[in-house]
Coordinates of N, CA, C and O in Angstrom, one line a residue:
M168 N 19.1 107.9 14.8 CA 18.9 108.2 16.2 C 19.8 109.4 16.6 O 20.8 109.7 16.0
K169 N 19.3 110.1 17.6 CA 20.0 111.3 18.1 C 21.0 110.8 19.2 O 20.8 109.7 19.8
V170 N 21.9 111.6 19.6 CA 22.8 111.3 20.7 C 22.1 110.9 21.9 O 22.5 110.0 22.7
M171 N 21.0 111.6 22.2 CA 20.3 111.4 23.5 C 19.6 110.0 23.5 O 19.0 109.6 24.5
D172 N 19.6 109.3 22.4 CA 18.9 107.9 22.4 C 19.8 106.8 22.9 O 19.4 105.7 23.0
F173 N 21.1 107.1 23.3 CA 21.9 106.2 23.9 C 22.3 106.6 25.3 O 22.4 107.8 25.6
Y174 N 22.6 105.6 26.2 CA 22.9 105.9 27.6 C 24.0 105.0 28.0 O 24.1 103.8 27.5
A175 N 24.7 105.4 29.0 CA 25.6 104.5 29.7 C 25.0 104.1 31.0 O 24.2 104.8 31.6
I176 N 25.2 102.8 31.4 CA 24.6 102.3 32.6 C 25.5 102.8 33.8 O 26.7 102.7 33.7
N177 N 24.8 103.3 34.8 CA 25.5 103.7 36.0 C 25.0 102.8 37.1 O 23.8 102.7 37.3
N178 N 25.9 102.1 37.9 CA 25.4 101.3 38.9 C 26.1 101.5 40.2 O 26.2 100.7 41.1
Y179 N 26.5 102.8 40.4 CA 27.2 103.1 41.7 C 26.2 103.8 42.7 O 25.4 104.6 42.3
F180 N 26.3 103.4 43.9 CA 25.6 104.0 45.0 C 26.3 105.2 45.4 O 27.5 105.2 45.7
K181 N 25.6 106.3 45.5 CA 26.2 107.6 45.9 C 26.9 107.6 47.2 O 27.8 108.3 47.5
D182 N 26.3 106.8 48.1 CA 26.9 106.7 49.5 C 28.1 105.7 49.6 O 28.6 105.4 50.7
G183 N 28.4 105.1 48.5 CA 29.6 104.2 48.5 C 29.2 102.7 48.9 O 30.1 101.9 48.9
R184 N 28.0 102.4 49.2 CA 27.6 101.1 49.6 C 27.8 100.2 48.4 O 27.6 100.6 47.2
K185 N 28.0 98.9 48.6 CA 28.2 97.9 47.6 C 27.3 96.7 47.9 O 27.5 96.1 49.0
P186 N 26.3 96.4 47.1 CA 25.4 95.3 47.4 C 26.2 93.9 47.3 O 25.8 93.0 48.1
F187 N 27.2 93.8 46.5 CA 27.9 92.5 46.3 C 29.4 92.8 46.4 O 29.9 93.9 46.0
S188 N 30.1 91.8 46.8 CA 31.6 91.8 46.7 C 32.0 90.5 45.9 O 31.5 89.4 46.2
L189 N 32.9 90.7 45.0 CA 33.4 89.5 44.3 C 34.4 88.8 45.3 O 35.3 89.5 45.8
I190 N 34.2 87.5 45.5 CA 35.1 86.9 46.5 C 35.9 85.8 45.7 O 36.9 85.4 46.2
K191 N 35.5 85.4 44.6 CA 36.3 84.4 43.8 C 35.9 84.5 42.3 O 34.7 84.4 42.0
Y192 N 36.9 84.8 41.5 CA 36.7 84.7 40.1 C 38.0 84.7 39.4 O 39.0 85.0 39.9
D193 N 38.0 84.2 38.2 CA 39.2 84.1 37.4 C 39.3 85.4 36.6 O 38.5 85.7 35.8
P194 N 40.4 86.1 36.8 CA 40.6 87.4 36.0 C 40.6 87.2 34.5 O 40.1 88.1 33.8
K195 N 40.9 86.0 34.0 CA 40.8 85.7 32.6 C 39.4 85.7 32.1 O 39.1 86.1 31.0
V196 N 38.5 85.2 33.0 CA 37.1 85.2 32.7 C 36.5 86.6 32.6 O 35.8 87.0 31.7
A197 N 36.9 87.4 33.6 CA 36.5 88.8 33.7 C 37.0 89.6 32.4 O 36.3 90.4 31.8
S198 N 38.2 89.3 32.0 CA 38.8 89.9 30.8 C 38.0 89.5 29.6 O 37.7 90.3 28.7
K199 N 37.6 88.2 29.5 CA 36.8 87.7 28.3 C 35.5 88.5 28.3 O 35.0 88.8 27.2
I200 N 34.9 88.6 29.5 CA 33.6 89.3 29.5 C 33.7 90.8 29.0 O 32.9 91.2 28.2
R201 N 34.7 91.5 29.5 CA 35.0 92.9 29.0 C 35.3 92.9 27.5 O 35.0 93.9 26.9
K202 N 35.8 91.9 27.0 CA 36.2 91.9 25.5 C 35.0 91.3 24.7 O 35.1 91.3 23.5
G203 N 33.9 90.9 25.3 CA 32.8 90.4 24.6 C 33.0 89.0 24.0 O 32.3 88.6 23.1
K204 N 33.8 88.2 24.6 CA 34.1 86.8 24.1 C 33.2 85.9 24.9 O 33.0 86.0 26.1
S205 N 32.8 84.9 24.2 CA 31.9 83.9 24.8 C 32.6 83.0 25.8 O 33.8 82.7 25.7
L206 N 31.8 82.7 26.9 CA 32.3 81.8 27.9 C 31.8 80.3 27.7 O 32.0 79.5 28.6
A207 N 31.1 80.1 26.6 CA 30.5 78.8 26.4 C 31.5 77.6 26.4 O 31.2 76.5 26.9
N208 N 32.7 77.8 26.0 CA 33.7 76.7 26.0 C 34.7 76.8 27.1 O 35.7 76.1 27.2
E209 N 34.4 77.7 28.1 CA 35.3 77.9 29.3 C 35.0 76.7 30.2 O 33.9 76.5 30.6
D210 N 36.0 76.0 30.6 CA 35.9 74.9 31.5 C 36.1 75.3 33.0 O 37.1 76.0 33.3
N211 N 35.2 74.8 33.8 CA 35.4 74.9 35.3 C 35.8 76.3 35.8 O 36.7 76.5 36.6
F212 N 35.1 77.3 35.3 CA 35.3 78.7 35.9 C 34.2 78.8 37.0 O 33.1 78.3 36.9
E213 N 34.6 79.6 38.0 CA 33.6 79.8 39.1 C 33.7 81.3 39.4 O 34.8 81.9 39.5
I214 N 32.5 81.9 39.6 CA 32.4 83.2 40.1 C 31.6 83.1 41.4 O 30.5 82.5 41.4
R215 N 32.1 83.6 42.5 CA 31.4 83.7 43.8 C 31.3 85.1 44.2 O 32.2 85.9 44.1
I216 N 30.1 85.4 44.7 CA 29.9 86.8 45.2 C 29.3 86.6 46.6 O 28.6 85.6 47.0
N217 N 29.6 87.6 47.4 CA 29.0 87.7 48.8 C 28.1 88.9 48.8 O 28.5 89.9 48.3
Y218 N 26.9 88.7 49.2 CA 26.1 89.9 49.3 C 26.2 90.5 50.7 O 26.2 89.8 51.7
N219 N 26.4 91.8 50.7 CA 26.8 92.5 51.9 C 25.6 92.9 52.8 O 25.8 93.0 54.0
D220 N 24.4 93.0 52.2 CA 23.3 93.5 53.0 C 22.0 93.1 52.3 O 21.8 93.6 51.1
E221 N 21.1 92.3 52.9 CA 19.9 91.9 52.2 C 19.1 93.1 51.7 O 18.4 93.1 50.7
K222 N 19.2 94.2 52.4 CA 18.4 95.4 52.1 C 18.9 96.1 50.8 O 18.3 96.9 50.2
L223 N 20.1 95.7 50.4 CA 20.7 96.2 49.2 C 20.6 95.3 47.9 O 21.2 95.6 46.9
L224 N 19.9 94.2 48.1 CA 19.8 93.3 46.9 C 19.2 94.0 45.8 O 18.1 94.6 45.9
V225 N 19.8 93.9 44.6 CA 19.4 94.6 43.4 C 19.4 93.7 42.2 O 19.9 92.6 42.3
D226 N 18.8 94.1 41.1 CA 18.7 93.3 39.9 C 20.0 93.4 39.1 O 20.2 92.5 38.3
F227 N 20.7 94.5 39.2 CA 22.0 94.6 38.4 C 23.1 95.3 39.3 O 22.8 96.2 40.0
Y228 N 24.2 94.7 39.2 CA 25.4 95.3 39.8 C 26.6 94.9 39.1 O 26.7 93.7 38.6
D229 N 27.6 95.7 39.0 CA 28.8 95.4 38.2 C 30.1 95.7 39.1 O 30.6 96.8 39.0
P230 N 30.5 94.7 39.9 CA 31.7 94.9 40.7 C 33.0 94.5 39.9 O 34.0 94.1 40.5
G231 N 32.9 94.5 38.6 CA 34.0 94.0 37.8 C 33.6 93.0 36.8 O 34.1 92.8 35.7
V232 N 32.5 92.2 37.2 CA 31.8 91.3 36.3 C 30.4 91.6 36.5 O 29.9 91.6 37.6
P233 N 29.6 92.0 35.4 CA 28.2 92.3 35.6 C 27.4 91.2 36.1 O 27.5 90.0 35.7
I234 N 26.6 91.4 37.2 CA 25.8 90.4 37.9 C 24.4 90.9 37.7 O 24.0 92.0 37.9
V235 N 23.5 89.9 37.3 CA 22.1 90.2 37.1 C 21.2 89.2 37.9 O 21.6 88.0 38.1
S236 N 20.1 89.6 38.4 CA 19.2 88.8 39.1 C 18.4 87.9 38.1 O 18.4 88.1 36.9
E237 N 17.8 86.9 38.6 CA 17.0 86.0 37.7 C 15.9 86.8 37.1 O 15.5 86.6 35.9
R238 N 15.3 87.7 37.8 CA 14.2 88.6 37.3 C 14.7 89.4 36.0 O 14.1 89.4 35.0
L239 N 15.9 90.0 36.1 CA 16.5 90.7 35.0 C 16.9 89.8 33.9 O 16.6 90.1 32.7
K240 N 17.4 88.7 34.2 CA 17.8 87.7 33.2 C 16.6 87.3 32.4 O 16.6 87.3 31.1
N241 N 15.4 87.0 33.0 CA 14.2 86.6 32.3 C 13.7 87.7 31.4 O 13.3 87.5 30.3
L242 N 13.8 89.0 31.9 CA 13.3 90.1 31.1 C 14.2 90.3 29.9 O 13.7 90.4 28.8
L243 N 15.5 90.2 30.0 CA 16.4 90.3 28.9 C 16.2 89.2 27.8 O 16.1 89.4 26.6
E244 N 16.0 88.0 28.3 CA 15.7 86.8 27.4 C 14.4 87.0 26.7 O 14.3 86.6 25.5
Q245 N 13.4 87.6 27.3 CA 12.1 87.7 26.7 C 12.0 88.9 25.7 O 11.3 88.8 24.7
Q246 N 12.7 90.0 26.0 CA 12.5 91.2 25.2 C 13.7 91.6 24.2 O 13.5 92.4 23.4
F247 N 14.8 90.9 24.3 CA 16.0 91.3 23.5 C 16.6 90.1 22.8 O 16.3 88.9 23.1
E248 N 17.4 90.4 21.9 CA 18.1 89.4 21.0 C 19.0 88.5 21.8 O 20.1 88.9 22.2
K249 N 18.6 87.2 22.0 CA 19.4 86.3 22.9 C 20.8 86.0 22.4 O 21.7 85.7 23.1
E250 N 21.0 86.1 21.1 CA 22.3 85.8 20.5 C 23.3 86.9 20.8 O 24.5 86.7 20.6
L251 N 22.9 88.0 21.4 CA 23.9 89.1 21.7 C 24.4 89.1 23.1 O 25.2 89.9 23.4
F252 N 24.0 88.1 23.9 CA 24.5 88.0 25.3 C 24.3 86.6 25.8 O 23.7 85.8 25.2
E253 N 25.0 86.3 26.9 CA 24.9 85.0 27.5 C 25.0 85.2 29.0 O 25.4 86.2 29.5
F254 N 24.5 84.2 29.7 CA 24.5 84.2 31.2 C 25.2 83.0 31.7 O 25.1 81.9 31.1
C255 N 25.9 83.1 32.8 CA 26.6 82.0 33.5 C 26.2 82.0 34.9 O 26.2 83.1 35.6
G256 N 25.8 80.9 35.5 CA 25.4 80.8 36.9 C 26.6 81.1 37.8 O 27.7 80.8 37.4
I257 N 26.3 81.7 38.9 CA 27.3 82.0 39.9 C 26.8 81.6 41.3 O 25.6 81.4 41.5
N258 N 27.8 81.5 42.2 CA 27.4 81.1 43.6 C 27.3 82.4 44.4 O 28.2 83.3 44.3
V259 N 26.2 82.5 45.1 CA 26.0 83.7 45.9 C 26.1 83.3 47.4 O 25.4 82.3 47.8
F260 N 26.9 83.9 48.2 CA 27.0 83.6 49.6 C 26.7 84.8 50.5 O 27.0 85.9 50.1
K261 N 26.2 84.5 51.6 CA 26.1 85.5 52.7 C 26.8 84.7 53.9 O 26.3 83.7 54.3
S262 N 27.9 85.2 54.3 CA 28.8 84.5 55.2 C 29.0 83.2 54.6 O 29.5 83.1 53.5
A263 N 28.7 82.1 55.3 CA 29.0 80.8 54.8 C 27.7 80.1 54.2 O 27.8 79.0 53.6
D264 N 26.6 80.7 54.3 CA 25.3 80.1 53.8 C 24.9 80.7 52.4 O 24.9 81.9 52.2
P265 N 24.6 79.7 51.5 CA 24.1 80.2 50.2 C 22.8 81.0 50.4 O 22.0 80.8 51.2
A266 N 22.7 82.1 49.6 CA 21.5 83.0 49.6 C 20.4 82.3 48.8 O 20.6 81.4 48.0
N267 N 19.2 82.8 49.1 CA 18.0 82.2 48.3 C 17.9 82.8 47.0 O 17.2 82.3 46.1
Q268 N 18.6 84.0 46.7 CA 18.5 84.6 45.4 C 19.3 83.9 44.4 O 20.4 83.5 44.7
K269 N 18.8 84.0 43.1 CA 19.6 83.4 42.0 C 20.2 84.6 41.2 O 19.4 85.5 40.8
Y270 N 21.5 84.6 41.0 CA 22.2 85.6 40.2 C 23.0 85.0 39.1 O 23.4 83.8 39.3
Y271 N 23.3 85.7 38.1 CA 24.1 85.3 36.9 C 25.1 86.3 36.5 O 24.9 87.5 36.6
A272 N 26.2 85.8 36.0 CA 27.2 86.7 35.4 C 26.6 87.0 34.0 O 26.0 86.1 33.3
F273 N 26.6 88.2 33.6 CA 26.0 88.7 32.4 C 27.1 89.1 31.4 O 27.9 90.0 31.7
N274 N 27.1 88.4 30.3 CA 28.2 88.6 29.3 C 27.6 89.2 28.0 O 26.8 88.5 27.3
I275 N 27.9 90.4 27.7 CA 27.5 91.1 26.4 C 28.5 90.7 25.3 O 29.7 91.0 25.4
L276 N 28.0 89.9 24.4 CA 28.9 89.4 23.3 C 29.2 90.4 22.3 O 28.4 91.2 21.9
E277 N 30.4 90.3 21.7 CA 30.9 91.1 20.6 C 30.9 92.6 20.8 O 29.9 93.3 20.6
N278 N 32.0 93.1 21.3 CA 32.1 94.6 21.5 C 32.0 95.3 20.2 O 32.4 94.7 19.1
M279 N 31.4 96.4 20.2 CA 31.2 97.2 18.9 C 32.3 98.2 18.7 O 32.7 98.9 19.6
D280 N 32.7 98.2 17.4 CA 33.7 99.2 17.0 C 33.0 100.4 16.4 O 33.1 100.7 15.3
C281 N 32.3 101.1 17.3 CA 31.5 102.2 16.9 C 31.9 103.5 17.5 O 31.2 104.5 17.5
F282 N 33.1 103.6 18.1 CA 33.7 104.8 18.7 C 34.1 105.7 17.5 O 34.9 105.4 16.7
D283 N 33.5 106.9 17.5 CA 33.8 107.9 16.4 C 35.0 108.7 16.9 O 34.8 109.7 17.6
K284 N 36.2 108.3 16.4 CA 37.4 109.0 16.8 C 37.5 110.4 16.3 O 38.1 111.3 17.0
E285 N 36.9 110.7 15.2 CA 37.0 112.0 14.6 C 36.2 113.0 15.3 O 36.5 114.2 15.4
N286 N 35.0 112.6 15.8 CA 34.1 113.6 16.4 C 34.0 113.5 18.0 O 33.4 114.4 18.6
S287 N 34.7 112.5 18.6 CA 34.7 112.4 20.0 C 35.9 113.3 20.5 O 36.8 113.5 19.8
V288 N 35.8 113.7 21.7 CA 36.9 114.5 22.4 C 37.5 113.6 23.5 O 36.8 113.3 24.4
Y289 N 38.7 113.2 23.3 CA 39.3 112.2 24.2 C 40.9 112.3 24.2 O 41.4 113.0 23.3
N290 N 41.5 111.7 25.2 CA 42.9 111.7 25.4 C 43.3 110.2 25.5 O 42.6 109.4 26.1
T291 N 44.6 109.9 25.1 CA 45.1 108.6 25.3 C 46.3 108.7 26.2 O 46.9 109.8 26.4
F292 N 46.7 107.6 26.8 CA 47.9 107.6 27.6 C 49.1 107.9 26.7 O 49.1 107.5 25.5
E293 N 50.1 108.6 27.2 CA 51.2 109.0 26.3 C 51.9 107.8 25.7 O 52.2 106.8 26.4
G294 N 52.1 107.8 24.4 CA 52.7 106.7 23.6 C 51.8 105.5 23.5 O 52.3 104.4 23.2
S295 N 50.5 105.7 23.6 CA 49.6 104.5 23.6 C 48.3 104.9 22.9 O 48.1 106.1 22.6
T296 N 47.6 103.9 22.5 CA 46.2 104.2 21.9 C 45.1 103.9 23.0 O 44.0 104.1 22.7
V297 N 45.5 103.6 24.2 CA 44.6 103.3 25.3 C 44.0 104.7 25.8 O 44.7 105.6 26.1
I298 N 42.7 104.8 25.8 CA 42.0 106.0 26.2 C 42.1 106.1 27.7 O 41.8 105.2 28.4
N299 N 42.5 107.3 28.1 CA 42.5 107.6 29.6 C 41.4 108.7 30.0 O 41.2 108.8 31.2
S300 N 40.9 109.4 29.1 CA 39.8 110.3 29.4 C 38.9 110.6 28.2 O 39.4 110.6 27.0
I301 N 37.7 110.9 28.4 CA 36.7 111.3 27.4 C 35.9 112.5 27.9 O 35.3 112.4 28.9
A302 N 36.0 113.5 27.1 CA 35.2 114.7 27.4 C 33.9 114.7 26.6 O 32.8 115.2 27.1
K303 N 33.9 114.1 25.4 CA 32.7 114.0 24.6 C 32.8 112.7 23.8 O 33.7 112.5 23.1
L304 N 31.7 111.9 24.0 CA 31.7 110.6 23.3 C 30.7 110.7 22.2 O 29.5 111.0 22.4
V305 N 31.1 110.3 21.0 CA 30.2 110.3 19.8 C 30.3 108.8 19.3 O 31.4 108.3 19.2
L306 N 29.2 108.3 18.9 CA 29.2 106.9 18.4 C 28.8 106.9 16.9 O 28.1 107.8 16.4
K307 N 29.3 105.9 16.2 CA 28.9 105.7 14.8 C 27.6 104.9 14.9 O 27.5 103.7 14.9
E308 N 26.5 105.7 14.9 CA 25.2 105.1 15.2 C 24.7 104.1 14.1 O 23.9 103.2 14.5
E309 N 25.1 104.2 12.9 CA 24.7 103.3 11.9 C 25.2 101.8 12.2 O 24.6 100.9 11.7
M310 N 26.2 101.7 13.0 CA 26.6 100.3 13.4 C 25.8 99.7 14.5 O 26.0 98.6 14.9
L311 N 24.9 100.5 15.1 CA 24.2 100.0 16.3 C 22.7 99.8 16.1 O 21.9 99.6 17.0
S312 N 22.3 99.6 14.8 CA 20.9 99.5 14.5 C 20.2 98.3 15.2 O 19.1 98.3 15.6
R313 N 21.0 97.2 15.4 CA 20.4 96.0 16.0 C 20.8 95.7 17.4 O 20.6 94.7 18.0
R314 N 21.5 96.7 18.0 CA 22.1 96.5 19.4 C 21.3 97.3 20.4 O 21.2 98.6 20.2
N315 N 20.7 96.7 21.4 CA 20.0 97.4 22.5 C 20.9 97.6 23.7 O 20.7 98.5 24.5
I316 N 21.9 96.7 23.8 CA 22.9 96.8 24.9 C 24.3 96.4 24.3 O 24.3 95.4 23.5
F317 N 25.3 97.2 24.6 CA 26.6 96.9 24.0 C 27.7 97.5 24.8 O 27.5 98.4 25.6
R318 N 28.9 97.0 24.5 CA 30.2 97.6 24.9 C 30.9 98.2 23.7 O 30.7 97.7 22.6
I319 N 31.7 99.2 23.9 CA 32.4 99.8 22.8 C 33.9 99.4 22.9 O 34.5 99.4 24.0
T320 N 34.4 99.0 21.8 CA 35.8 98.4 21.8 C 36.8 99.2 22.6 O 37.4 98.5 23.5
P321 N 37.0 100.5 22.5 CA 38.1 101.0 23.4 C 37.6 101.4 24.8 O 38.5 101.8 25.6
I322 N 36.4 101.2 25.1 CA 35.9 101.5 26.5 C 35.2 100.3 27.0 O 34.0 100.3 27.3
R323 N 35.9 99.2 27.3 CA 35.3 97.9 27.6 C 34.7 97.9 29.0 O 33.9 97.0 29.3
T324 N 35.0 98.8 29.9 CA 34.5 98.8 31.2 C 33.0 99.4 31.3 O 32.3 99.1 32.2
A325 N 32.6 100.1 30.3 CA 31.3 100.8 30.3 C 30.3 99.9 29.5 O 30.7 99.3 28.5
I326 N 29.1 100.0 29.9 CA 28.0 99.3 29.2 C 27.0 100.4 28.7 O 26.6 101.3 29.5
F327 N 26.7 100.3 27.4 CA 25.8 101.3 26.8 C 24.5 100.6 26.4 O 24.5 99.4 26.0
V328 N 23.4 101.4 26.4 CA 22.1 100.9 26.0 C 21.4 101.9 25.1 O 21.8 103.1 25.1
N329 N 20.3 101.5 24.4 CA 19.5 102.4 23.6 C 18.2 102.7 24.4 O 18.0 102.2 25.5
Q330 N 17.4 103.5 23.9 CA 16.2 104.0 24.5 C 15.2 102.8 24.8 O 14.6 102.8 25.8
K331 N 15.2 101.9 23.9 CA 14.3 100.7 24.1 C 14.7 99.9 25.3 O 13.8 99.5 26.1
F332 N 16.0 99.7 25.5 CA 16.5 99.0 26.7 C 16.2 99.8 28.0 O 15.6 99.2 28.9
K333 N 16.5 101.0 27.9 CA 16.2 101.9 29.1 C 14.8 101.9 29.5 O 14.4 101.7 30.7
Q334 N 13.9 102.0 28.5 CA 12.4 102.0 28.8 C 12.0 100.7 29.4 O 11.2 100.7 30.3
A335 N 12.5 99.5 28.9 CA 12.1 98.2 29.4 C 12.5 98.1 30.9 O 11.8 97.6 31.7
I336 N 13.7 98.6 31.2 CA 14.2 98.6 32.6 C 13.4 99.4 33.5 O 13.0 98.9 34.6
E337 N 13.0 100.6 33.1 CA 12.2 101.5 33.9 C 10.8 101.0 34.1 O 10.2 101.0 35.2
E338 N 10.2 100.5 33.0 CA 8.8 100.0 33.1 C 8.7 98.7 34.0 O 7.6 98.5 34.5
N339 N 9.8 98.0 34.1 CA 9.7 96.7 34.9 C 10.3 96.9 36.3 O 10.6 96.0 37.0
N340 N 10.6 98.2 36.7 CA 11.2 98.5 38.0 C 12.4 97.7 38.4 O 12.5 97.2 39.5
I341 N 13.3 97.6 37.4 CA 14.6 96.9 37.6 C 15.4 97.8 38.5 O 15.5 99.0 38.2
T342 N 16.0 97.2 39.5 CA 16.8 98.0 40.5 C 18.3 97.8 40.3 O 18.8 96.9 39.7
G343 N 19.1 98.8 40.8 CA 20.5 98.7 40.8 C 21.2 99.5 39.7 O 22.4 99.4 39.7
L344 N 20.5 100.1 38.8 CA 21.1 100.9 37.8 C 20.3 102.1 37.4 O 19.1 102.2 37.7
S345 N 21.1 103.1 37.0 CA 20.5 104.3 36.4 C 21.2 104.6 35.1 O 22.1 103.8 34.7
F346 N 20.8 105.6 34.4 CA 21.3 105.9 33.1 C 21.9 107.3 33.0 O 21.3 108.2 33.5
I347 N 23.0 107.4 32.3 CA 23.6 108.6 32.0 C 23.5 108.8 30.5 O 23.9 108.0 29.7
S348 N 22.9 109.9 30.1 CA 22.8 110.2 28.6 C 24.2 110.3 28.0 O 25.2 110.6 28.6
L349 N 24.3 109.9 26.7 CA 25.6 109.9 26.0 C 26.2 111.3 26.1 O 27.4 111.4 26.2
G350 N 25.3 112.3 26.0 CA 25.9 113.7 26.0 C 26.5 114.1 27.4 O 27.3 115.0 27.4
E351 N 26.1 113.3 28.4 CA 26.7 113.6 29.8 C 27.8 112.6 30.2 O 28.4 112.8 31.2
F352 N 28.0 111.6 29.4 CA 29.0 110.6 29.7 C 30.4 111.2 29.6 O 30.8 111.8 28.6
K353 N 31.2 110.9 30.6 CA 32.6 111.4 30.7 C 33.4 110.4 31.4 O 33.0 109.6 32.3
I354 N 34.7 110.3 31.0 CA 35.7 109.5 31.8 C 36.8 110.6 32.1 O 37.4 111.1 31.2
I355 N 37.0 110.8 33.4 CA 37.9 111.8 33.8 C 39.1 111.1 34.4 O 39.1 110.2 35.1

């Protein structure tokens, strides 16, 4: 695959609007999600979101925990390898009344150690291995042959996809996300 065959998910509204707000979640659960750890054995965790405006309801949004609509959940389960991700039901509220929409926390399992340190251009925090900026991201593509959606070990906050995933999203008019080609991906 060429560099252009991978993309980072972008789910930010240019005007700063936010379709959802996290109102209750356990930071340990959010950390597990970013690390790609399963929530299957997690007892009694709860994620609540408040949707801010019915006109902004989307199929994907990531306010710190990736949230997907039932429509996107069904698409992912039908077209992609189910063992690579899991879904957890969440409570959606508008003011005090539950919304009619069903949404799920989306957990991409097993972060990939595919960051090409030799060919990427990046900086770390002084005295640390934690990345604080990336000018050029290069992946070890041979490690991604069976992954359509993934997180990269040192960049846990970003979600990456391949061309097949991007095409399925676009063909099914999934809302709330756009894609940044790997060649254009930066962390400043």
